[in-house]
């Protein structure tokens, strides 16, 4: 594909704290602020994972977003 396996997701929260919370649950993401102020409130996700791992991580992400 012509694009990378990454996406940015608006978590409507402090992106650094959100990434820390996900890391405590075993899901590693990158806070958007690592890419500059324009990406504040976003997290970067890598979608190039085996389907089972991606599904498990997205389930944790979904649960964290709905807290």
PDB file of C-alpha atoms in Angstrom:
ATOM      1  CA  UNK A   1       0.000   0.000   0.000  1.00  0.00           C
ATOM      2  CA  UNK A   2       1.028   3.589  -0.522  1.00  0.00           C
ATOM      3  CA  UNK A   3       0.191   4.517   3.083  1.00  0.00           C
ATOM      4  CA  UNK A   4       1.757   3.424   6.358  1.00  0.00           C
ATOM      5  CA  UNK A   5      -0.032   1.212   8.862  1.00  0.00           C
ATOM      6  CA  UNK A   6      -0.682   4.083  11.269  1.00  0.00           C
ATOM      7  CA  UNK A   7      -3.712   6.115  12.180  1.00  0.00           C
ATOM      8  CA  UNK A   8      -4.409   8.981  14.540  1.00  0.00           C
ATOM      9  CA  UNK A   9      -7.407   8.750  16.843  1.00  0.00           C
ATOM     10  CA  UNK A  10      -9.003  11.675  18.675  1.00  0.00           C
ATOM     11  CA  UNK A  11      -9.449  10.533  22.285  1.00  0.00           C
ATOM     12  CA  UNK A  12     -10.810  13.907  23.470  1.00  0.00           C
ATOM     13  CA  UNK A  13      -8.582  13.687  26.529  1.00  0.00           C
ATOM     14  CA  UNK A  14      -5.032  14.334  27.680  1.00  0.00           C
ATOM     15  CA  UNK A  15      -3.223  12.156  25.134  1.00  0.00           C
ATOM     16  CA  UNK A  16      -0.167  11.487  27.321  1.00  0.00           C
ATOM     17  CA  UNK A  17      -2.228  10.305  30.291  1.00  0.00           C
ATOM     18  CA  UNK A  18      -4.470   8.281  27.999  1.00  0.00           C
ATOM     19  CA  UNK A  19      -1.434   6.497  26.527  1.00  0.00           C
ATOM     20  CA  UNK A  20      -0.118   5.821  30.035  1.00  0.00           C
ATOM     21  CA  UNK A  21      -3.453   4.283  31.015  1.00  0.00           C
ATOM     22  CA  UNK A  22      -3.452   2.073  27.921  1.00  0.00           C
ATOM     23  CA  UNK A  23       0.150   1.019  28.597  1.00  0.00           C
ATOM     24  CA  UNK A  24      -0.858  -0.136  32.073  1.00  0.00           C
ATOM     25  CA  UNK A  25      -3.395  -2.371  30.318  1.00  0.00           C
ATOM     26  CA  UNK A  26      -0.794  -3.752  27.886  1.00  0.00           C
ATOM     27  CA  UNK A  27      -1.583  -1.589  24.850  1.00  0.00           C
ATOM     28  CA  UNK A  28       1.236   0.635  23.600  1.00  0.00           C
ATOM     29  CA  UNK A  29       0.318   3.802  21.691  1.00  0.00           C
ATOM     30  CA  UNK A  30       2.067   7.101  21.005  1.00  0.00           C
ATOM     31  CA  UNK A  31       0.639  10.383  22.319  1.00  0.00           C
ATOM     32  CA  UNK A  32      -0.136  12.833  19.555  1.00  0.00           C
ATOM     33  CA  UNK A  33       1.836  15.579  21.284  1.00  0.00           C
ATOM     34  CA  UNK A  34       4.983  13.658  20.284  1.00  0.00           C
ATOM     35  CA  UNK A  35       4.230  15.004  16.782  1.00  0.00           C
ATOM     36  CA  UNK A  36       3.621  18.593  17.876  1.00  0.00           C
ATOM     37  CA  UNK A  37       0.936  20.743  19.421  1.00  0.00           C
ATOM     38  CA  UNK A  38      -1.323  20.292  16.386  1.00  0.00           C
ATOM     39  CA  UNK A  39      -1.816  16.618  17.360  1.00  0.00           C
ATOM     40  CA  UNK A  40      -2.714  17.307  20.994  1.00  0.00           C
ATOM     41  CA  UNK A  41      -5.593  15.064  22.108  1.00  0.00           C
ATOM     42  CA  UNK A  42      -4.798  12.398  19.510  1.00  0.00           C
ATOM     43  CA  UNK A  43      -3.067   9.042  19.866  1.00  0.00           C
ATOM     44  CA  UNK A  44      -1.182   7.179  17.159  1.00  0.00           C
ATOM     45  CA  UNK A  45      -2.119   3.558  16.538  1.00  0.00           C
ATOM     46  CA  UNK A  46      -0.241   0.953  14.524  1.00  0.00           C
ATOM     47  CA  UNK A  47      -2.648  -1.323  12.657  1.00  0.00           C
ATOM     48  CA  UNK A  48       0.019  -3.692  11.291  1.00  0.00           C
ATOM     49  CA  UNK A  49      -0.568  -6.440  13.841  1.00  0.00           C
ATOM     50  CA  UNK A  50      -1.821  -9.993  13.617  1.00  0.00           C
ATOM     51  CA  UNK A  51      -5.649  -9.888  13.592  1.00  0.00           C
ATOM     52  CA  UNK A  52      -6.060 -11.479  17.032  1.00  0.00           C
ATOM     53  CA  UNK A  53      -3.671  -8.997  18.673  1.00  0.00           C
ATOM     54  CA  UNK A  54      -5.271  -6.045  16.890  1.00  0.00           C
ATOM     55  CA  UNK A  55      -8.740  -7.162  17.963  1.00  0.00           C
ATOM     56  CA  UNK A  56      -7.661  -7.588  21.595  1.00  0.00           C
ATOM     57  CA  UNK A  57      -5.985  -4.172  21.645  1.00  0.00           C
ATOM     58  CA  UNK A  58      -8.994  -2.484  20.069  1.00  0.00           C
ATOM     59  CA  UNK A  59     -11.233  -4.095  22.701  1.00  0.00           C
ATOM     60  CA  UNK A  60      -9.082  -2.604  25.463  1.00  0.00           C
ATOM     61  CA  UNK A  61      -9.060   0.752  23.652  1.00  0.00           C
ATOM     62  CA  UNK A  62     -12.852   0.700  23.331  1.00  0.00           C
ATOM     63  CA  UNK A  63     -13.265  -0.081  27.016  1.00  0.00           C
ATOM     64  CA  UNK A  64     -10.904   2.718  27.996  1.00  0.00           C
ATOM     65  CA  UNK A  65     -12.676   5.223  25.757  1.00  0.00           C
ATOM     66  CA  UNK A  66     -16.042   4.441  27.318  1.00  0.00           C
ATOM     67  CA  UNK A  67     -14.881   4.984  30.906  1.00  0.00           C
TER      68      UNK A  67
END
